[in-house]
Coordinates of C-alpha atoms and ligand atoms in Angstrom, one line a residue:
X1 CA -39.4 103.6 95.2
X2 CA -41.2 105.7 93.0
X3 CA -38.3 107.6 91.6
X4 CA -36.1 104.3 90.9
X5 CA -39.5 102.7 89.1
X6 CA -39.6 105.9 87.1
X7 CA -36.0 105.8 86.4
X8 CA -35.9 102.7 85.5
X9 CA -38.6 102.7 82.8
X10 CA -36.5 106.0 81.4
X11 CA -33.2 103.8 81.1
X12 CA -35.7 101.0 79.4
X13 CA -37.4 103.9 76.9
X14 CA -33.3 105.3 76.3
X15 CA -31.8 102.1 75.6
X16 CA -35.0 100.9 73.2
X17 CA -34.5 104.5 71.5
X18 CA -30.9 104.1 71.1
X19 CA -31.8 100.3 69.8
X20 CA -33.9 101.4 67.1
X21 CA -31.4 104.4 66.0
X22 CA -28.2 102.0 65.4
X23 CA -30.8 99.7 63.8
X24 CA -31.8 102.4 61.7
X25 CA -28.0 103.5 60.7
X26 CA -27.7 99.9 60.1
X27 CA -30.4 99.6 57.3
X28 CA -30.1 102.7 55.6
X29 CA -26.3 101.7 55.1
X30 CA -27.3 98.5 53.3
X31 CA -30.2 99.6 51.2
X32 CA -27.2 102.9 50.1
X33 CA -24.8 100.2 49.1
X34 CA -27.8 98.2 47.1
X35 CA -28.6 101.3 45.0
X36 CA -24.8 102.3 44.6
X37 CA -24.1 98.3 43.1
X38 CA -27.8 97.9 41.2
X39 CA -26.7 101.6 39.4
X40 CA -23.3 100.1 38.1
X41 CA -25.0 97.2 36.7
X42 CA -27.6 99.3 35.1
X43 CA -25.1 100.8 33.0
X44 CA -24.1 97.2 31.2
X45 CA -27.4 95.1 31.2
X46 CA -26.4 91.7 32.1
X47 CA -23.7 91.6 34.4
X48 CA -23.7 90.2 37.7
X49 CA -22.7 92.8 39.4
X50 CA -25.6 93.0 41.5
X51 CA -24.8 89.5 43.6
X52 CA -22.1 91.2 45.4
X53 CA -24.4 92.9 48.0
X54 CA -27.5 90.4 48.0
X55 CA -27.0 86.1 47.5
X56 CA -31.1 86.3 46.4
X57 CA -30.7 89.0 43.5
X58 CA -27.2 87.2 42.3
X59 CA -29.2 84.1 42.1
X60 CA -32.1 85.8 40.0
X61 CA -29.5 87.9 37.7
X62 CA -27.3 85.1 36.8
X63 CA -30.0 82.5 35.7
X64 CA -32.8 84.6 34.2
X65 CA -32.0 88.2 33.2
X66 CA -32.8 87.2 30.0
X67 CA -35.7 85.3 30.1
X68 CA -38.6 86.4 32.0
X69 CA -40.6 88.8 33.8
X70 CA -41.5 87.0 36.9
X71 CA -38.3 88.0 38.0
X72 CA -39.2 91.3 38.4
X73 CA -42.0 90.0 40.9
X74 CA -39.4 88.2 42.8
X75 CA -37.2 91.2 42.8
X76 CA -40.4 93.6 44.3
X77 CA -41.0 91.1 47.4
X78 CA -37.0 90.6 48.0
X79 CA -35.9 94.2 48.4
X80 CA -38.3 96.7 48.0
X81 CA -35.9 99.8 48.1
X82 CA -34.1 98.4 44.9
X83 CA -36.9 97.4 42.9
X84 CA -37.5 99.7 40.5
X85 CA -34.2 100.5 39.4
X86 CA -33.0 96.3 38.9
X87 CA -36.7 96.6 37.1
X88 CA -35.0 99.4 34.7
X89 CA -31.9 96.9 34.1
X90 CA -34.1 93.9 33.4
X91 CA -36.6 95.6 30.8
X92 CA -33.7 97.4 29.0
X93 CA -31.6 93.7 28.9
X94 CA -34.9 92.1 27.5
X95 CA -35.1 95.3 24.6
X96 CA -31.7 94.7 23.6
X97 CA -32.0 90.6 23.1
X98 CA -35.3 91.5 21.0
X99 CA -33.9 93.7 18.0
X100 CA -31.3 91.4 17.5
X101 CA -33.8 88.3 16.6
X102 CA -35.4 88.5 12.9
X103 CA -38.5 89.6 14.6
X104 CA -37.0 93.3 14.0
X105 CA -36.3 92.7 10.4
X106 CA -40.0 91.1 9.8
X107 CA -41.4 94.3 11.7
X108 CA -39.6 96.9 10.1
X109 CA -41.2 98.5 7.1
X110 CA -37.8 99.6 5.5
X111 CA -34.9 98.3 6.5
X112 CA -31.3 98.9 5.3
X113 CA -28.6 97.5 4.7
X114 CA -25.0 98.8 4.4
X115 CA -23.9 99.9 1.0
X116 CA -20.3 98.5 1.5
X117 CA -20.2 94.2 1.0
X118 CA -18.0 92.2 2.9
X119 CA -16.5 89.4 0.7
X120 CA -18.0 86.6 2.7
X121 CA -16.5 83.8 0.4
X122 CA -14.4 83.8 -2.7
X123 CA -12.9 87.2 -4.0
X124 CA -9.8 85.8 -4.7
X125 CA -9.8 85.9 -8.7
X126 CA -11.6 83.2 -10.5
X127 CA -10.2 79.4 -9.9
X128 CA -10.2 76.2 -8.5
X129 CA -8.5 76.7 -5.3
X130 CA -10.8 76.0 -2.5
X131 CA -10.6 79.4 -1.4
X132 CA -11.5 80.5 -4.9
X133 CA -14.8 80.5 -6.9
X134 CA -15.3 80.3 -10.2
X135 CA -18.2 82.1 -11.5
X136 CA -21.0 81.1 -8.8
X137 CA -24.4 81.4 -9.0
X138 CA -26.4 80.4 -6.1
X139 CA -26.6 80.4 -2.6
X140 CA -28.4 78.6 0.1
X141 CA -28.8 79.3 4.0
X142 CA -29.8 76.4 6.3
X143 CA -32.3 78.3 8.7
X144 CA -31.2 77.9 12.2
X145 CA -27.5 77.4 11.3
X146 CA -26.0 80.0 10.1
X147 CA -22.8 78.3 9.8
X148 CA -24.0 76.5 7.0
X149 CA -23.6 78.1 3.6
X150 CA -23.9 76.7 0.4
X151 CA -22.8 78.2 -2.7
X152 CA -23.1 76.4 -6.1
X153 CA -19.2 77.0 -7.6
X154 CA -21.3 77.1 -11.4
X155 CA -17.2 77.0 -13.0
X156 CA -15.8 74.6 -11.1
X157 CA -18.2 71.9 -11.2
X158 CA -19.1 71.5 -7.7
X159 CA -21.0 72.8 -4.8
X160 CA -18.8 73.9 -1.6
X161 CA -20.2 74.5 1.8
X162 CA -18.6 77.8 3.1
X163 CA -18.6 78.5 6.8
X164 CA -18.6 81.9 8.6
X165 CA -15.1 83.5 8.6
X166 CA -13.3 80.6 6.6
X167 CA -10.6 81.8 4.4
X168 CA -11.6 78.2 2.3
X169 CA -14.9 76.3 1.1
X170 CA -15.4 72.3 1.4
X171 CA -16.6 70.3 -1.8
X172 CA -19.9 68.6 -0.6
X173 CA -20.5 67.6 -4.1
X174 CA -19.0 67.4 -7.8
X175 CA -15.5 68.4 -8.0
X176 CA -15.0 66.0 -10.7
X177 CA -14.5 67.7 -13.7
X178 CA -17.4 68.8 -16.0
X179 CA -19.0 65.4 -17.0
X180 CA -22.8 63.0 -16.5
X181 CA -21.2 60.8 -14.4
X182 CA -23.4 60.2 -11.6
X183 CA -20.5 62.0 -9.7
X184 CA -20.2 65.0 -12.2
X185 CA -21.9 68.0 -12.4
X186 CA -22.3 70.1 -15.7
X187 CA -22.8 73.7 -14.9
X188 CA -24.6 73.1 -11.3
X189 CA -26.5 76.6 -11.3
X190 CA -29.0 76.4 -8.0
X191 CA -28.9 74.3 -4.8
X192 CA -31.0 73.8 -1.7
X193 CA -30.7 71.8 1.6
X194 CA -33.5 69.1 1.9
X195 CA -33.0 69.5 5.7
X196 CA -35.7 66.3 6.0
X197 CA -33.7 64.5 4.3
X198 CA -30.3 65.4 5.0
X199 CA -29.6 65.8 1.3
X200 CA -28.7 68.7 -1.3
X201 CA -30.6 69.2 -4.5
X202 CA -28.7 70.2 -7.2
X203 CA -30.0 71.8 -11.0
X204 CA -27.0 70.2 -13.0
X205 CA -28.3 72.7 -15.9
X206 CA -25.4 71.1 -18.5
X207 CA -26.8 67.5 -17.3
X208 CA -30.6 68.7 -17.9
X209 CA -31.3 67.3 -14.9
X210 CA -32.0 68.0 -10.6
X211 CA -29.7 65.4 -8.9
X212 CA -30.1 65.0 -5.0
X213 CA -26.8 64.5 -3.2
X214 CA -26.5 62.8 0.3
X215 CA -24.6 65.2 2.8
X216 CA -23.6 62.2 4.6
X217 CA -22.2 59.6 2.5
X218 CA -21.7 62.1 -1.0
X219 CA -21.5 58.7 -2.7
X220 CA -24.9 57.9 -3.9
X221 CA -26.8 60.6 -5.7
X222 CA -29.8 59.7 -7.4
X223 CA -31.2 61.5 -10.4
X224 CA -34.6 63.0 -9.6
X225 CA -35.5 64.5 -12.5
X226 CA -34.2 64.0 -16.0
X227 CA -34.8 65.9 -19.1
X228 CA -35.3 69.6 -17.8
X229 CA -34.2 72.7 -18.9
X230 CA -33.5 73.9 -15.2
X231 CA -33.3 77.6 -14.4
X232 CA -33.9 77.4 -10.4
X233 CA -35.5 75.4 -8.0
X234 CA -36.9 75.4 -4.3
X235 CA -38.6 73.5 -2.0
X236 CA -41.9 74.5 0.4
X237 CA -42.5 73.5 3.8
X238 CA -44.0 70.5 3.3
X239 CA -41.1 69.5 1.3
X240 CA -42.6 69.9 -2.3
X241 CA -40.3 70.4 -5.1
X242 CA -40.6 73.0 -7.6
X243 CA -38.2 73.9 -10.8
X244 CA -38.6 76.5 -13.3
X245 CA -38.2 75.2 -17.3
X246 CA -36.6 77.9 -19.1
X247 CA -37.3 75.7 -22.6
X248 CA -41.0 75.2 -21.8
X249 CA -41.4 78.8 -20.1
X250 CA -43.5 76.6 -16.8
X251 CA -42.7 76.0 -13.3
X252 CA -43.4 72.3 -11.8
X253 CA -44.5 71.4 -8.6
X254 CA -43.1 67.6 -7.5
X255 CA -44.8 66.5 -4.6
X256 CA -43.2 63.6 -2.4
X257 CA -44.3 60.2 -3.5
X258 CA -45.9 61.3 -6.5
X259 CA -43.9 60.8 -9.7
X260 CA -46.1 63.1 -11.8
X261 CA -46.1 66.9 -12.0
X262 CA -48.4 70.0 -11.4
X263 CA -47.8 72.9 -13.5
X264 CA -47.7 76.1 -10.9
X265 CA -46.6 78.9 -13.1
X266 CA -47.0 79.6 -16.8
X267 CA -47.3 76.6 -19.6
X268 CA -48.7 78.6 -21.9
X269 CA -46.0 79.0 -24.4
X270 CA -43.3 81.8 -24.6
X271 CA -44.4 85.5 -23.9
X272 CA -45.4 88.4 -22.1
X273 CA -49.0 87.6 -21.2
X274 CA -49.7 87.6 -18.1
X275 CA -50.4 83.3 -18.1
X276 CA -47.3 82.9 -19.7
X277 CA -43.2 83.5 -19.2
X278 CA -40.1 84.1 -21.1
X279 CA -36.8 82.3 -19.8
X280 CA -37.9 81.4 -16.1
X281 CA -35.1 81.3 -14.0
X282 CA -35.1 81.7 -10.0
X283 CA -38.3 80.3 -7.9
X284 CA -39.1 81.8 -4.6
X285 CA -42.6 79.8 -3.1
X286 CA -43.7 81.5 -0.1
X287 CA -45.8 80.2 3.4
X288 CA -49.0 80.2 1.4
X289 CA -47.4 78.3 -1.7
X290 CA -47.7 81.1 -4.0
X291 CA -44.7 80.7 -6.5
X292 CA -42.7 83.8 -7.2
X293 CA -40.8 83.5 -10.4
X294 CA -38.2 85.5 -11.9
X295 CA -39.4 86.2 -15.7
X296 CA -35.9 87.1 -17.2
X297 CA -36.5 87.8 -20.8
X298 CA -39.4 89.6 -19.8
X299 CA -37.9 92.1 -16.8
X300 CA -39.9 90.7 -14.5
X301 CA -40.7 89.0 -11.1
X302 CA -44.5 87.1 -11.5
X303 CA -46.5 85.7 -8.7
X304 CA -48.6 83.0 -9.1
X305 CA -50.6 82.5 -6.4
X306 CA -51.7 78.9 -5.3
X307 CA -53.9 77.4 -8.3
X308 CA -53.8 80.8 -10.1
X309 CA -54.8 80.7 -14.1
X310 CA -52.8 83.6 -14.3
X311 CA -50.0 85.5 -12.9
X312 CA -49.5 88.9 -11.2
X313 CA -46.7 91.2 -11.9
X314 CA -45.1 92.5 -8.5
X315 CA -41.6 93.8 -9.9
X316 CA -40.9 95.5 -13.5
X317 CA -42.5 94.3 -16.6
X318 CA -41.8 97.9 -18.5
X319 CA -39.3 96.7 -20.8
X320 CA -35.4 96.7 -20.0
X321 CA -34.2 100.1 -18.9
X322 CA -31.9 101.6 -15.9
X323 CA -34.6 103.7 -14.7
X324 CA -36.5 102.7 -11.3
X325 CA -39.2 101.2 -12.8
X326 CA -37.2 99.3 -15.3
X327 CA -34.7 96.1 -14.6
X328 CA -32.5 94.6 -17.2
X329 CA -32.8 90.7 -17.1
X330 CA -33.8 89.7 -13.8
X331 CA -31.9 86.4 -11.7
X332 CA -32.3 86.0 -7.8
X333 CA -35.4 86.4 -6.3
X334 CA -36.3 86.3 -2.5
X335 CA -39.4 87.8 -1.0
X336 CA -39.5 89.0 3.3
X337 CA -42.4 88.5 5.3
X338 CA -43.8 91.6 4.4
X339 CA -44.0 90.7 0.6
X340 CA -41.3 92.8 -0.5
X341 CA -39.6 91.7 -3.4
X342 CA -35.6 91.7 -3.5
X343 CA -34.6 90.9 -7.2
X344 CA -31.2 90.8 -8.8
X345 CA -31.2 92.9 -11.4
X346 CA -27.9 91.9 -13.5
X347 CA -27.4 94.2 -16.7
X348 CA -27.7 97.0 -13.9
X349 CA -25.3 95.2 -11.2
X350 CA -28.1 96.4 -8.5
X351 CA -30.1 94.6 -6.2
X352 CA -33.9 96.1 -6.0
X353 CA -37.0 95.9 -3.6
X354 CA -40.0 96.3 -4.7
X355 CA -42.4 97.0 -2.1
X356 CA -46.1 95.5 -2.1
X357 CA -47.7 96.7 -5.0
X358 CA -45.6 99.7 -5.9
X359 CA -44.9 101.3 -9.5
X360 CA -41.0 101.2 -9.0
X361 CA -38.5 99.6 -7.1
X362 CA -35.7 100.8 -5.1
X363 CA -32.0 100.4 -4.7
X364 CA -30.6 98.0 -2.0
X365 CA -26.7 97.7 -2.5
X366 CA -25.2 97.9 -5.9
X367 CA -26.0 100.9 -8.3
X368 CA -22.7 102.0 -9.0
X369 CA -21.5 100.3 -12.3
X370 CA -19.9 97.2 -12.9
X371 CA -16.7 96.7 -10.8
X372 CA -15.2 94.7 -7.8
X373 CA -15.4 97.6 -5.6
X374 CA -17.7 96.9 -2.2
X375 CA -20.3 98.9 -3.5
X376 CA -20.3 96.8 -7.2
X377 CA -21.2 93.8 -8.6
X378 CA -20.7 92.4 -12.2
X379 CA -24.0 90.5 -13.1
X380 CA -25.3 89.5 -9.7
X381 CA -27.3 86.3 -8.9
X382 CA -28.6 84.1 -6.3
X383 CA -30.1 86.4 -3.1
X384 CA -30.6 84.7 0.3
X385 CA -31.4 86.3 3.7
X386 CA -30.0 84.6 7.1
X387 CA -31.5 84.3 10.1
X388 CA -30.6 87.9 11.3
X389 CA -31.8 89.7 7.8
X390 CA -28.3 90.2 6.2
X391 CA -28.3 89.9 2.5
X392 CA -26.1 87.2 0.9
X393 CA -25.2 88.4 -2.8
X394 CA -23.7 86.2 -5.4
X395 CA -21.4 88.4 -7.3
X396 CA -20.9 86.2 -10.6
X397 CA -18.0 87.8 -12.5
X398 CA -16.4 88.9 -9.5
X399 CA -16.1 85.0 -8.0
X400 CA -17.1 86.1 -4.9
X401 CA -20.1 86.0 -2.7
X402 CA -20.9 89.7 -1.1
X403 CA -22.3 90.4 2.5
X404 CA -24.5 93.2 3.1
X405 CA -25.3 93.5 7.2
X406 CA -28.7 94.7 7.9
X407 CA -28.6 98.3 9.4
X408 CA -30.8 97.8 13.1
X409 CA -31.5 101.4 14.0
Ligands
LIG501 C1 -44.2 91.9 14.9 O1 -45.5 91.9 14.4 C2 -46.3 90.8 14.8 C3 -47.6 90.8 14.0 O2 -48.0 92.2 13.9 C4 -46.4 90.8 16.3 O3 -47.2 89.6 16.7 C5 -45.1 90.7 17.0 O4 -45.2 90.8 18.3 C6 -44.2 91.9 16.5 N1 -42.9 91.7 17.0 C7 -42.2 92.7 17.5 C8 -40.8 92.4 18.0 O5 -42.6 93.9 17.6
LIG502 C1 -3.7 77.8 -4.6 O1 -3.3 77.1 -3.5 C2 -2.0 76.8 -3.4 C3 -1.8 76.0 -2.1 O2 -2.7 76.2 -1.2 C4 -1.2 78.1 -3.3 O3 0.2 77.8 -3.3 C5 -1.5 78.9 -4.6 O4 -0.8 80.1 -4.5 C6 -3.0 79.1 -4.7 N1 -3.2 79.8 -6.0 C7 -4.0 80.9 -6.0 C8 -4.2 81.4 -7.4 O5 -4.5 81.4 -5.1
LIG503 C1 -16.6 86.4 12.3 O1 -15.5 87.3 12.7 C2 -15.9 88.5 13.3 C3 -14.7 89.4 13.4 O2 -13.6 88.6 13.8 C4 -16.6 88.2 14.6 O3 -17.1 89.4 15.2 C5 -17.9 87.3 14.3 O4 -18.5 87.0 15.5 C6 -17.4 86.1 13.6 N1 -18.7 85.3 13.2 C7 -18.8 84.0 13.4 C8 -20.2 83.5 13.0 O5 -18.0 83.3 13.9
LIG504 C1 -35.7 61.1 0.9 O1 -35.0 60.6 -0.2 C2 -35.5 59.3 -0.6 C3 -34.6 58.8 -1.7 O2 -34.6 59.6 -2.8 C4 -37.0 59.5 -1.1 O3 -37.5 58.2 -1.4 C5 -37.8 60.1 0.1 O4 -39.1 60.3 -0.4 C6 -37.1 61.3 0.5 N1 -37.9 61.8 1.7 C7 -38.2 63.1 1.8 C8 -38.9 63.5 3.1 O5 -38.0 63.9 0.9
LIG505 C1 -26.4 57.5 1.9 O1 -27.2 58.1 2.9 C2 -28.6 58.1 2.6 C3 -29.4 58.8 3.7 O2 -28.6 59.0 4.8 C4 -29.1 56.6 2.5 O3 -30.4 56.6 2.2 C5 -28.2 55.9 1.4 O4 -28.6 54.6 1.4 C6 -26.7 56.1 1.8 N1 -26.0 55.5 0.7 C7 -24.9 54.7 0.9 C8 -24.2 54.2 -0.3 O5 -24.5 54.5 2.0
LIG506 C1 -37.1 65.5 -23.5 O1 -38.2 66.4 -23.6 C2 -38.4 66.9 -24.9 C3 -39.5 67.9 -24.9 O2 -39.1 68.9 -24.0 C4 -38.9 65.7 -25.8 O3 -39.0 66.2 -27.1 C5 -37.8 64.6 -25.8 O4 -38.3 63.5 -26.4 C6 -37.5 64.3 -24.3 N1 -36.4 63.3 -24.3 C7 -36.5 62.2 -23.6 C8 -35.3 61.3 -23.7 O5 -37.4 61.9 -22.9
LIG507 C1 -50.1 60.2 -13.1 O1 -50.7 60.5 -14.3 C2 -51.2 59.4 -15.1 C3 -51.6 60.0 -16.4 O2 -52.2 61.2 -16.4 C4 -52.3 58.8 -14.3 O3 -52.8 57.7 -15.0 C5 -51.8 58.3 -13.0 O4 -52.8 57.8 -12.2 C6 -51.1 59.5 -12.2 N1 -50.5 59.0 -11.0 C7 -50.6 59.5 -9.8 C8 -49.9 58.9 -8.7 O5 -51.3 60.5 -9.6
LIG508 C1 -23.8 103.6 -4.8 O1 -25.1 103.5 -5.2 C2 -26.0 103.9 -4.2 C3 -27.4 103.7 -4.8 O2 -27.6 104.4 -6.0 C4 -25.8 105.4 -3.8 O3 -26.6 105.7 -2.7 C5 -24.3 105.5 -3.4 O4 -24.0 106.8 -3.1 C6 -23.4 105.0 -4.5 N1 -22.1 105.0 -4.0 C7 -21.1 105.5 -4.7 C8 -19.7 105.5 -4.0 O5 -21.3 106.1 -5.7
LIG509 C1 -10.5 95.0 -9.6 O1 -10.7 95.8 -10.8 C2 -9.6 96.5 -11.2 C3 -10.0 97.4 -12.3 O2 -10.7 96.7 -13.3 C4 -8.4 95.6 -11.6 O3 -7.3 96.3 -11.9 C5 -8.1 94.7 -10.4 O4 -7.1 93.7 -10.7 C6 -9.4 94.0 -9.9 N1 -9.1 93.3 -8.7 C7 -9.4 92.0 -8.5 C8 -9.1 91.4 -7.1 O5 -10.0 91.4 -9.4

């Protein structure tokens, strides 16, 4: 009796040993095959890969790789072999999405961009084929879609909407021949979208006046200002309109619903004083409403900061020159979220920054004479920015608009 009790409890203590080894073989197996699956998918952030092994894990990688960090909690209580290496995936995916928002532009303290343009629109010789310019001089980027490009055609009259990778542009207003129709435009030089509003505004220099053109219906545009020697305008966030005078040397702010005027920059008369300005052209307003104007005749960019009496000088004002701290007649002006200045500088076919309260600027693209090369320009213009910090350039002479992409290293 003894002996079968005894071997009976041996038989019991075997069969629970061998048990626990085939349960063992068992898991190690699966938990090889996790690592083997969550390696591959390290290698390309992103992929799915994963879900093959585990229903859980596909469920987490396909719907929020991208987004958020609880999944990696998730992950931790699911499978605790695989944690730390789908953690590795996850944190480099999230890295990756980062430096390709604006945030990496607005952080960076000197970014690049490449030296070689791409011809984004135009480049075709000078004409009025849509997929020709003629002579442009401005440009305008709807934040939040890139796809919409404006570029004021200056020669043909019109403004034309330009989307990305289109061998042609679209007429979205003009087009009719040089003439002060309502429907004509004399020498359109700048344009913005009034995305409130739905409508372009449009300095018809020739016309001396600021029109603004439904995008909807292009048949009623309405005459917002009349009598104005235009050299550029913009609008703030609240939806304030300012243009520069080139014949009074001042720069106006319109707010809406009030039909009279607040000078913002200069109105003192024609000169190099700090209060006053010599052939205003371009307007840049920032976040805080300081107006940033490009001082042509004086080689310079002023900022006037909200309610100022006076401006400051934050690019050139040493006389015309090609040296670094020189510019020769200044056009398109656009300033980043770090205060940099960029500044068309068109006798010298270069686009500069000037840094926050340096002595001398630097070059961007351009430098390297007047030509239609992809390093050139002949007498850039208008600047813009998109969304992702590449640099629009509007190549006057060369009836083209240039793109420079920003250099994310
Ligand atoms: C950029 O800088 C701002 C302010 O310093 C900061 O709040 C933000 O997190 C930074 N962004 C990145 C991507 O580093
Ligand atoms: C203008 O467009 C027409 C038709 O699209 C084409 O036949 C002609 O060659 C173009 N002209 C130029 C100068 O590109
Ligand atoms: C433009 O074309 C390039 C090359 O074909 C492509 O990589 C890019 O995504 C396109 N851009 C847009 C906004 O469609
Ligand atoms: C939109 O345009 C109309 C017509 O010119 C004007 O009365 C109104 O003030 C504008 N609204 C805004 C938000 O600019
Ligand atoms: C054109 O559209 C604007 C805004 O959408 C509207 O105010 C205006 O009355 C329209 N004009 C015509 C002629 O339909
Ligand atoms: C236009 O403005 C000028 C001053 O800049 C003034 O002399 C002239 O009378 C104005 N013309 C009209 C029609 O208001
Ligand atoms: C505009 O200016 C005139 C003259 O300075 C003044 O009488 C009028 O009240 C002002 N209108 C508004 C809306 O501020
Ligand atoms: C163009 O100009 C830039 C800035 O001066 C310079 O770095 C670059 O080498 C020049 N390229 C050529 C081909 O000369
Ligand atoms: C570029 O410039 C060269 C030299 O001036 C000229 O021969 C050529 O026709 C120009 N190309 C275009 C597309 O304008």
């Amino acid at each position: 009796m003894r002996k079968s009790v005894i071997f009976s409890i041996i038989v019991a203590i075997l069969i629970i040993i061998a048990v626990a080894v085939a349960l063992t073989v068992v898991l190690t197996r699966r938990s090889s095959t996790i690592e083997k699956t969550t390696t591959t998918s390290t290698g390309s952030p992103g992929s799915t890969s994963i879900g093959t092994t585990t229903t859980s894990t596909t469920m987490l990688t396909t719907t929020t790789t991208l987004t958020s960090t609880t999944t990696t909690t998730t992950l931790t209580t699911t499978t605790t072999t695989t944690t730390s290496t789908i953690t590795t995936t996850i944190t480099s995916t999230t890295t990756t999405t980062t430096t390709t928002t604006k945030l990496m532009f607005i952080n960076n303290t000197n970014p690049k961009w490449t030296s070689e343009g791409y011809t984004f629109a135009g480049g075709n010789g000078y004409g009025q084929n849509l997929s020709q310019l003629y002579y442009p001089r401005s440009i305008f980027i709807v934040d939040n879609d890139p796809q919409s490009i404006y570029i004021a055609d200056t020669g043909n009259q019109r403004i034309v909407e330009w989307k990305y990778n289109a061998s042609n542009g679209q007429v979205v207003a003009g087009g009719n021949g040089r003439g002060n129709r309502i429907d004509q435009l004399s020498d359109p030089i700048d344009v913005f979208v009034d995305q409130k509003n739905d409508s372009l505004i449009i300095c018809d220099q020739g016309n001396r006046r600021v029109l603004r053109w439904f995008l909807q219906n292009h048949t009623d545009p309405q005459i917002i200002i009349s009598n104005i020697s235009c050299g550029g305008l913009t609008i703030d966030n609240n939806g304030d309109l300012y243009v520069s005078d080139y014949n009074k040397n001042e720069v106006r702010r319109w707010s809406i619903g009030d039909i009279n005027s607040t000078i913002v920059a200069g109105g003192n008369g024609k000169g190099q004083e700090l209060n006053q300005l010599n052939y205003p052209t371009r307007i840049f307003v920032n976040r805080d409403y300081s107006v940033y104007v490009s001082d042509a005749e004086n080689y310079r960019v002023m900022k006037w900061i909200k309610d100022a009496e006076e401006g400051i000088i934050v690019a050139g004002g040493r006389g015309g020159g090609t040296s670094l701290d020189k510019m020769y007649m200044t056009n398109g002006v656009i300033v980043d979220h770090l205060d940099n200045v960029y500044v068309s500088d068109m006798a010298n076919n270069r686009v500069i920054r000037w840094a926050k309260g340096s002595q001398e600027g630097s070059i961007i693209v351009g430098g390297n004479g007047s030509g239609n090369q992809s390093n050139q320009f002949i007498s850039p213009r208008g600047l813009s920015f998109d969304q992702q910090g590449n640099l629009f350039v509007v190549d006057m002479y060369n009836s083209r608009v240039q793109k420079f992409n920003i250099d994310i290293v």
